[in-house]
Short mmCIF file of C-alpha atoms in Angstrom, two decimals:
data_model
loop_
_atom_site.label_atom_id
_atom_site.label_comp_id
_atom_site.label_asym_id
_atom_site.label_seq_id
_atom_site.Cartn_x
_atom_site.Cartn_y
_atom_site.Cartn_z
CA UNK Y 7 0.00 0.00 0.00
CA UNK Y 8 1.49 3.11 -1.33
CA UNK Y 9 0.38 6.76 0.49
CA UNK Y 10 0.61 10.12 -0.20
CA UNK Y 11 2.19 11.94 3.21
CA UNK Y 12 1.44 15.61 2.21
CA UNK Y 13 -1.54 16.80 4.77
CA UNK Y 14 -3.96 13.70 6.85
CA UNK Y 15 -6.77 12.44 4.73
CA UNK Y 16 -4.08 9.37 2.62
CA UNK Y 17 -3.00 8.54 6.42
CA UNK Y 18 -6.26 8.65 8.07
CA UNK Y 19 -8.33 7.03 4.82
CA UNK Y 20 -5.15 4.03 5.63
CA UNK Y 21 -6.03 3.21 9.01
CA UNK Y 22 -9.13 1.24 8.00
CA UNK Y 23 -7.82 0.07 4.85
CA UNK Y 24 -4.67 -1.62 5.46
CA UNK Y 25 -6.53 -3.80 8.34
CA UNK Y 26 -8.60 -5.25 5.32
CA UNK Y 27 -6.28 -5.93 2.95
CA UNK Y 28 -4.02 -7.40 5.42
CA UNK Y 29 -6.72 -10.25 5.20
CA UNK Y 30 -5.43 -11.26 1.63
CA UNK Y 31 -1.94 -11.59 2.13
CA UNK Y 32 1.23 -9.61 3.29
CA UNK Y 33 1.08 -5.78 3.06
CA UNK Y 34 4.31 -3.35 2.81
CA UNK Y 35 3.62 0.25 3.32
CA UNK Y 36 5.30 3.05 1.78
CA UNK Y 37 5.15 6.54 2.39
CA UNK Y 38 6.26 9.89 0.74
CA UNK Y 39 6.42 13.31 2.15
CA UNK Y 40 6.63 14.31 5.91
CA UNK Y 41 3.08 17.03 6.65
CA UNK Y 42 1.60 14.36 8.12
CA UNK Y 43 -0.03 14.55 11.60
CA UNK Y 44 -1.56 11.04 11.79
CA UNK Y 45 1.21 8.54 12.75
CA UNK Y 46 0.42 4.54 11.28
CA UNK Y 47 0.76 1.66 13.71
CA UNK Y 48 2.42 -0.30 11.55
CA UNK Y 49 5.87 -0.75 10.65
CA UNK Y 50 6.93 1.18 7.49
CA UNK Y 51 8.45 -0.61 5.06
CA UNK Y 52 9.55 2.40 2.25
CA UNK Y 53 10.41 5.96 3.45
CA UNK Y 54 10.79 7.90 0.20
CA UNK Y 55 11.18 11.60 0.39
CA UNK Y 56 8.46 11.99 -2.87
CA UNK Y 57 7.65 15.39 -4.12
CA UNK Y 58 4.62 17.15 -1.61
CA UNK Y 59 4.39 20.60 -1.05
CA UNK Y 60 4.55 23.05 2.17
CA UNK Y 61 2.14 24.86 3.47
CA UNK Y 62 2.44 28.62 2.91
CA UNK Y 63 0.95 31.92 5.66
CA UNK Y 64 -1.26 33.45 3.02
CA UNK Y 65 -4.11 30.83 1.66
CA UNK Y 66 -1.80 29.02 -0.64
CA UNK Y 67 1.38 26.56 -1.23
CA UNK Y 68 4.79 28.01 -0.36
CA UNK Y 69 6.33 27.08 -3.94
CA UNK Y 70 9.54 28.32 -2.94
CA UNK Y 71 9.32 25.89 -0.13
CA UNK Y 72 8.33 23.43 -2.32
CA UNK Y 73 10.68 23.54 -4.69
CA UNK Y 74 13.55 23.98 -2.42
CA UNK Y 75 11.89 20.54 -0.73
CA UNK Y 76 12.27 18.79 -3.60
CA UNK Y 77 15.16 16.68 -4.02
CA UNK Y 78 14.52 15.66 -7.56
CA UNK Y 79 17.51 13.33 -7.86
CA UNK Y 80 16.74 11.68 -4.49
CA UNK Y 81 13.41 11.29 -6.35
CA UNK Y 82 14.38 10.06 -9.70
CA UNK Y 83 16.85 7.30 -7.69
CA UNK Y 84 14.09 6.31 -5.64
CA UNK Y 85 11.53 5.98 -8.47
CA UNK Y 86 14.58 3.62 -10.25
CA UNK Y 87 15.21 1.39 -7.49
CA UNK Y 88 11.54 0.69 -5.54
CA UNK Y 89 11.53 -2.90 -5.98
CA UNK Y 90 8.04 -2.90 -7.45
CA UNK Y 91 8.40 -6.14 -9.62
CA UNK Y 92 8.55 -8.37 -5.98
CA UNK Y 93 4.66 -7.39 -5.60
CA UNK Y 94 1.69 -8.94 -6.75
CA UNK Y 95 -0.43 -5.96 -6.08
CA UNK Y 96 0.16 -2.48 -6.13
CA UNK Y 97 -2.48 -0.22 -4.21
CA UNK Y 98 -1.44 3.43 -4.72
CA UNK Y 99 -3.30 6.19 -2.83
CA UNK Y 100 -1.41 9.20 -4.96
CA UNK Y 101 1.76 8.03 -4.29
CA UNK Y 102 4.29 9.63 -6.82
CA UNK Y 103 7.39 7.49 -6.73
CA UNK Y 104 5.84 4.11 -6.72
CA UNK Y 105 3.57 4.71 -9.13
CA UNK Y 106 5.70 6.09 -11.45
CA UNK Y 107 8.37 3.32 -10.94
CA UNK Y 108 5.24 0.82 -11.68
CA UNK Y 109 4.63 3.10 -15.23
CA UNK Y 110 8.76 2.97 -15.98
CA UNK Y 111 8.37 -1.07 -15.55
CA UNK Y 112 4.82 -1.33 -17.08
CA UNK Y 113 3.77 -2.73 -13.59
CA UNK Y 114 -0.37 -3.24 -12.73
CA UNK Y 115 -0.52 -0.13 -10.28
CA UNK Y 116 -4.32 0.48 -9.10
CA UNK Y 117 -5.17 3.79 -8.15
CA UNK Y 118 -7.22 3.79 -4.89
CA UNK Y 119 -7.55 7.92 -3.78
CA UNK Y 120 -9.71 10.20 -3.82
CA UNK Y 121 -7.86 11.91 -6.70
CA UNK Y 122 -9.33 9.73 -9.15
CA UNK Y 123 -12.55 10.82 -8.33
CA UNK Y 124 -11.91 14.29 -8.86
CA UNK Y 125 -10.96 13.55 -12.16
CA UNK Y 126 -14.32 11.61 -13.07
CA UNK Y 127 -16.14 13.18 -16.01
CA UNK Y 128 -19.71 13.51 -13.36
CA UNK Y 129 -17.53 15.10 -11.07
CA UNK Y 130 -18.75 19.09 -10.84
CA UNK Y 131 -15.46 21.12 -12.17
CA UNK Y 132 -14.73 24.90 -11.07
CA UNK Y 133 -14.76 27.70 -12.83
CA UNK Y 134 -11.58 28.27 -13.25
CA UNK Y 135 -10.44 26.11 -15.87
CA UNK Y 136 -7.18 25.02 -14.90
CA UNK Y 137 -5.06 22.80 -17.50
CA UNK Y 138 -2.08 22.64 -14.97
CA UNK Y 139 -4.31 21.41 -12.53
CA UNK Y 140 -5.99 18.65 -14.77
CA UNK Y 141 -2.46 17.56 -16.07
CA UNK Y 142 -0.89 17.38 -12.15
CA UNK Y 143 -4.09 15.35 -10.99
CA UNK Y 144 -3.34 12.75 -14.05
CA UNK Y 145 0.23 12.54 -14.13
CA UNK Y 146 1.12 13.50 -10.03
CA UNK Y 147 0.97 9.26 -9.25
CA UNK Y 148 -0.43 7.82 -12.60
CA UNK Y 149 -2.13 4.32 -12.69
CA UNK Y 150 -3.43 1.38 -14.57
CA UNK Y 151 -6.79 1.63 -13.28
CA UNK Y 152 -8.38 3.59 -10.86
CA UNK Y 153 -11.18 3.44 -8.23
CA UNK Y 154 -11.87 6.73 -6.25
CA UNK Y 155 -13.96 7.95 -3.09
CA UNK Y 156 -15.70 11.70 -3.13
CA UNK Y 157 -18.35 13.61 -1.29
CA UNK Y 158 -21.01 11.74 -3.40
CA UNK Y 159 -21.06 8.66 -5.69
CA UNK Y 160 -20.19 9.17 -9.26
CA UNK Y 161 -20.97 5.34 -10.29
CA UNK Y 162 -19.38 2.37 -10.85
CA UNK Y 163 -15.70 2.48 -9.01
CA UNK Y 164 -16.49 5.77 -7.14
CA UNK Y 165 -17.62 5.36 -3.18
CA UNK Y 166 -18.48 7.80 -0.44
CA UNK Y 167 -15.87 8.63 1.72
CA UNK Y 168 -13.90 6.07 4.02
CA UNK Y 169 -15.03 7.22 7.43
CA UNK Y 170 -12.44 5.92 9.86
CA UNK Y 171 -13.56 3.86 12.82
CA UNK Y 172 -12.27 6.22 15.97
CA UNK Y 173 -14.80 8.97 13.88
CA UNK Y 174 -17.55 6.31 13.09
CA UNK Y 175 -17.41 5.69 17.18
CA UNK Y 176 -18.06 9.02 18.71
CA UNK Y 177 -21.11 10.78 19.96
CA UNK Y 178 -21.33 13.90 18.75
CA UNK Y 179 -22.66 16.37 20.86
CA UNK Y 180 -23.26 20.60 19.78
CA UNK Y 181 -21.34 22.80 22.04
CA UNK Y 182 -21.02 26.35 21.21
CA UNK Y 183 -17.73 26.96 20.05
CA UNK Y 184 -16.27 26.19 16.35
CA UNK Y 185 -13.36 24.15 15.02
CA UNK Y 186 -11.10 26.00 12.37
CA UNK Y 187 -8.61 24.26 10.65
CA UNK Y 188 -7.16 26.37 8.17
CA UNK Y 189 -2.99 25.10 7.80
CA UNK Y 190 -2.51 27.72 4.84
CA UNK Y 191 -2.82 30.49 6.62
CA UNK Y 192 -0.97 32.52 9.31
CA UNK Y 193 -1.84 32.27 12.58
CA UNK Y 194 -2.36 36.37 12.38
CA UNK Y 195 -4.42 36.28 9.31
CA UNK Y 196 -6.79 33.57 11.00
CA UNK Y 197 -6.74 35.33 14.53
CA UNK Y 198 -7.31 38.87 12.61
CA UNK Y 199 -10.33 37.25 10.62
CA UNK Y 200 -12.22 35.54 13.64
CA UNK Y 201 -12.14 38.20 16.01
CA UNK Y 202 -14.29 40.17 13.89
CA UNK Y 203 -17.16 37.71 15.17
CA UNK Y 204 -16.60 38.20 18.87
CA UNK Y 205 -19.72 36.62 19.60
CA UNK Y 206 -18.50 33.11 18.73
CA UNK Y 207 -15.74 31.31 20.17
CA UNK Y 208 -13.28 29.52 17.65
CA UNK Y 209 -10.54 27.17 18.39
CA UNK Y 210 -7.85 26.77 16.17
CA UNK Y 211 -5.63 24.05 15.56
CA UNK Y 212 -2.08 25.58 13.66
CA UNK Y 213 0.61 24.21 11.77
CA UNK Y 214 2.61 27.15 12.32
CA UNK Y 215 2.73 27.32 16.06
CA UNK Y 216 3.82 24.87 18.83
CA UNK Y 217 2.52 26.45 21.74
CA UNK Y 218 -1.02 27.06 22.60
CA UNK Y 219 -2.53 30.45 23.34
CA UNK Y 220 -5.67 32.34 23.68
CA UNK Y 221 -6.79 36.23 22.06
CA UNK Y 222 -9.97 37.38 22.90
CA UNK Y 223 -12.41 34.62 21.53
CA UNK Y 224 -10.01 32.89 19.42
CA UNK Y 225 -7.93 29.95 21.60
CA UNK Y 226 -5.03 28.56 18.93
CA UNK Y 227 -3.10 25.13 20.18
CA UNK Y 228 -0.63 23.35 17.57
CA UNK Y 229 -2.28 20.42 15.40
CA UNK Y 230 -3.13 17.39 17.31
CA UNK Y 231 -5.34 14.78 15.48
CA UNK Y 232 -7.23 13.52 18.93
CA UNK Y 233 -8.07 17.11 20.07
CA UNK Y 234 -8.81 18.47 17.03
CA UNK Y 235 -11.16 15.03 16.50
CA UNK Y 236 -12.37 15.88 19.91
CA UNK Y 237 -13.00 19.77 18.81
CA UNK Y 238 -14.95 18.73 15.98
CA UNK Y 239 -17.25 16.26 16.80
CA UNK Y 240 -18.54 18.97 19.85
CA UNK Y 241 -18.21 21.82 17.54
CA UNK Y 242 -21.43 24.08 16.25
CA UNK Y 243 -19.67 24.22 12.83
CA UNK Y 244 -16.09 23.78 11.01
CA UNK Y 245 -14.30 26.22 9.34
CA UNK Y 246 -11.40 24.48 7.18
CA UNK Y 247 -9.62 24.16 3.79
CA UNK Y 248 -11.56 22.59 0.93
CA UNK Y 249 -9.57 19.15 1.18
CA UNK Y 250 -11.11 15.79 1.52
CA UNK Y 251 -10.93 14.10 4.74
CA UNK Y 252 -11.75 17.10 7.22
CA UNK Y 253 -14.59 18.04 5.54
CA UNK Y 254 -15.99 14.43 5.06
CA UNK Y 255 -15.71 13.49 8.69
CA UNK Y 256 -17.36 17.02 9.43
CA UNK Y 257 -20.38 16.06 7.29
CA UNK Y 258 -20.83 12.41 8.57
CA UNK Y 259 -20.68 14.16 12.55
CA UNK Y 260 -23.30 16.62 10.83
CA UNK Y 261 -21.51 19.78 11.14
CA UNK Y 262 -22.32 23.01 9.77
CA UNK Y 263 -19.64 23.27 7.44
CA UNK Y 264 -17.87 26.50 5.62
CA UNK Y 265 -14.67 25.85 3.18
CA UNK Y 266 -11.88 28.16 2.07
CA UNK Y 267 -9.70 26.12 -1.11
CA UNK Y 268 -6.52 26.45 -0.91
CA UNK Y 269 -4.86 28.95 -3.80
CA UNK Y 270 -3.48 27.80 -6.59
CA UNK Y 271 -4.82 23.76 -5.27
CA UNK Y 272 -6.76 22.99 -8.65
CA UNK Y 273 -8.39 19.47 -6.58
CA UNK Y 274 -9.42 21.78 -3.60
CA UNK Y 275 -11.27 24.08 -6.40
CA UNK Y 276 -12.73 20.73 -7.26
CA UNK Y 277 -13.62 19.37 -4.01
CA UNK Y 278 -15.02 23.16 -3.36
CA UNK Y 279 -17.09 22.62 -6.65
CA UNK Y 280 -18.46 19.08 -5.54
CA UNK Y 281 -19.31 20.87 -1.71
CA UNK Y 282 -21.23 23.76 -3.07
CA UNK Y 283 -23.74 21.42 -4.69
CA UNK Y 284 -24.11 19.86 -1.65
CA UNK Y 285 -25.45 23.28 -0.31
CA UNK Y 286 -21.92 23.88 2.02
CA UNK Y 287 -21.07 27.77 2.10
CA UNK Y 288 -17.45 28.37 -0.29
CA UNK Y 289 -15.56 31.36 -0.08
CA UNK Y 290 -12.10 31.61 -2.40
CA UNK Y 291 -9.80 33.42 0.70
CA UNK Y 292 -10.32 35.06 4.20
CA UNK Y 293 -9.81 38.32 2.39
CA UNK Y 294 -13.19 37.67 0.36
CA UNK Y 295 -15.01 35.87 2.85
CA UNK Y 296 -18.80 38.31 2.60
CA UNK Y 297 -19.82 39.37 5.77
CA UNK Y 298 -22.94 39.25 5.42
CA UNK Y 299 -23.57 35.08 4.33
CA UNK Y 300 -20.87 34.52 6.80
CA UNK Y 301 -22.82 35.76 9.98
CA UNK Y 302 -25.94 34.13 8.27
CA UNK Y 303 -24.14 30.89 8.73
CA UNK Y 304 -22.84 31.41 11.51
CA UNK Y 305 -26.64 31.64 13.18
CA UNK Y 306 -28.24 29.11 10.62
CA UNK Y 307 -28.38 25.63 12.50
CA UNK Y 308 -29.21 23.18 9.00
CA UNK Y 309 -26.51 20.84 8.31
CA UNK Y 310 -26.61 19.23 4.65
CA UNK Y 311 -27.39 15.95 5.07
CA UNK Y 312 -25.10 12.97 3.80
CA UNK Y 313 -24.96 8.87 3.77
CA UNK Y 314 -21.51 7.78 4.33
CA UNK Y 315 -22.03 4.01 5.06
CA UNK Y 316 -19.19 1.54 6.31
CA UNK Y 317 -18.97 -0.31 3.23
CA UNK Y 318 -14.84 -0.59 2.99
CA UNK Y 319 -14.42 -4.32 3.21
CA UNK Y 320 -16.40 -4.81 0.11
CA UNK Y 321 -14.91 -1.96 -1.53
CA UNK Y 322 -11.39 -3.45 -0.72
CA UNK Y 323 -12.99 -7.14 -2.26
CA UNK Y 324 -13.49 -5.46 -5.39
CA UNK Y 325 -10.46 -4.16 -5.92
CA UNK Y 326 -8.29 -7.53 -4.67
CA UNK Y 327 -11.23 -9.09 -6.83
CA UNK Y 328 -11.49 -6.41 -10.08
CA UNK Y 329 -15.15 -5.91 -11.37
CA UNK Y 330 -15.31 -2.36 -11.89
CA UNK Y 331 -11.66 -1.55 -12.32
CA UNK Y 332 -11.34 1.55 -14.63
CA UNK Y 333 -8.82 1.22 -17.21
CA UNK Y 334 -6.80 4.08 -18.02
CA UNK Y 335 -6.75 4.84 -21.71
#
């Protein structure tokens, strides 16, 4: 099982995964890219560096960061010397350097992410038609078939989201404060933008900090994936980025929800796309965020409902067992 390390939702979509497949046989795990905050409890087997990206202070990717993170002959070497050809199966969850050393050996690689889906001709597009986007979302981890999970089926192949069990478990309960986790932006932008609605109280969970503190109504503590699970499931609402997994669990624990894309992240324009058919509030930056709606959501207590049922063992049979396996022309 191949996973993508950049941000939570490859990690966390893992932890009920792997369990199942390690039912068919022996499973190695490898893993690219270190912005993880969900640690695996299993031993892994391939640490590759990959080619992720940083998080940037202003509502976008650091590409100067990124590129100065990428160590494109580590990569290259890596991608040459993966022994992929002592596999049977190859389960890639946007995994760059495995699947692309599967593609240089003409390997079976089967795409399993939630990329795929985005890339589905029934899933909504934005706006903004991006043909960098499309072309990183195709060629990023490329595979020889794909299955994918999104906010809402899109047919054959393409599941509801992979609720993990420890969120599946809780009670939620509605407590008066909101969760916010928004790891694109400064700490000072975030702080600057909430206390403008004094009559809520927000807590924030940071990648940019390591130390907790409070500012008026706005309490910040660094990113911790039981306290911010904890946050959300007794949170009024969430306020986060438009990726997968945050938002998904938010809808299952029916949250109000509210998402901010990331700029310049053509799959979080998608994923924002996909959400505002659902009925959940979009906004393209703090900076453009409209008063008005935003206080109207803020008091409005409907949640759009969703049916995210626990159906990952079968989906995992399908894919050890092919039936709907998309090919990739």
């Amino acid at each position: 099982m191949c996973l993508q390390g950049t941000g939570n939702g490859h990690i966390a979509r893992a932890l009920d995964i792997i369990p199942i497949l390690k039912n068919y046989g022996k499973v190695d795990i490898a893993i690219s890219g270190n912005q993880c905050d969900i640690e695996l409890p299993w031993d892994i087997k391939y640490r590759l560096h990959g080619a992720g990206f940083i998080f940037g202070t202003n509502g976008g990717v650091d590409f100067f960061k990124s590129v100065a993170n990428m160590r494109v002959m580590n990569f290259v070497a890596d991608i040459l010397t993966v022994p992929v050809w002592n596999y049977d199966l190859v389960i890639n969850d946007f995994e760059p350097v495995v699947a692309w050393a599967c593609r240089l050996r003409a390997k079976e690689c089967i795409g399993l992410s939630h990329q795929s889906a985005v890339l589905h001709k029934g899933a909504p597009k934005p706006k903004v038609n991006s043909w960098l986007g499309r072309f990183v979302l195709r060629y990023y981890a490329p595979a020889s078939c794909h299955y994918g999970f999104h906010f809402k089926t899109l047919g054959d192949g393409f599941f509801t989201p992979v609720i993990r069990k420890d969120i599946r478990s809780i009670q939620p309960e509605v407590n008066e404060h909101y969760s916010v986790y928004l790891p694109a932006y400064s700490d000072e932008a975030i702080v600057d933008f909430l206390t403008q609605y004094d009559e809520v109280s927000w807590q924030v969970f940071s990648k940019h900090n390591n130390r907790s503190f409070a500012y008026k109504n706005v309490f910040i503590q660094p990113v911790n994936n039981g306290e911010f699970v904890q946050s959300m499931a007794s949170a009024k609402g969430v306020l986060c980025n438009a990726g997968f997994e945050t938002p998904a669990e938010a809808l299952f624990l029916k949250k109000k929800l509210c998402v901010l894309p990331m700029r310049g992240q053509y799959e979080q324009l998608c994923n924002a796309a996909m959400l505002k058919t659902m009925g959940v509030p979009v906004y393209t930056s703090l900076g453009q965020v409209d008063e008005s709606s935003f206080r109207a959501w803020l008091k409005d207590d409907q949640v759009v409902e969703v049916n995210y049922p626990d159906n990952t063992d079968w989906i995992i049979s399908s894919i050890v067992k092919p039936e709907w396996c998309i090919r990739t022309t």
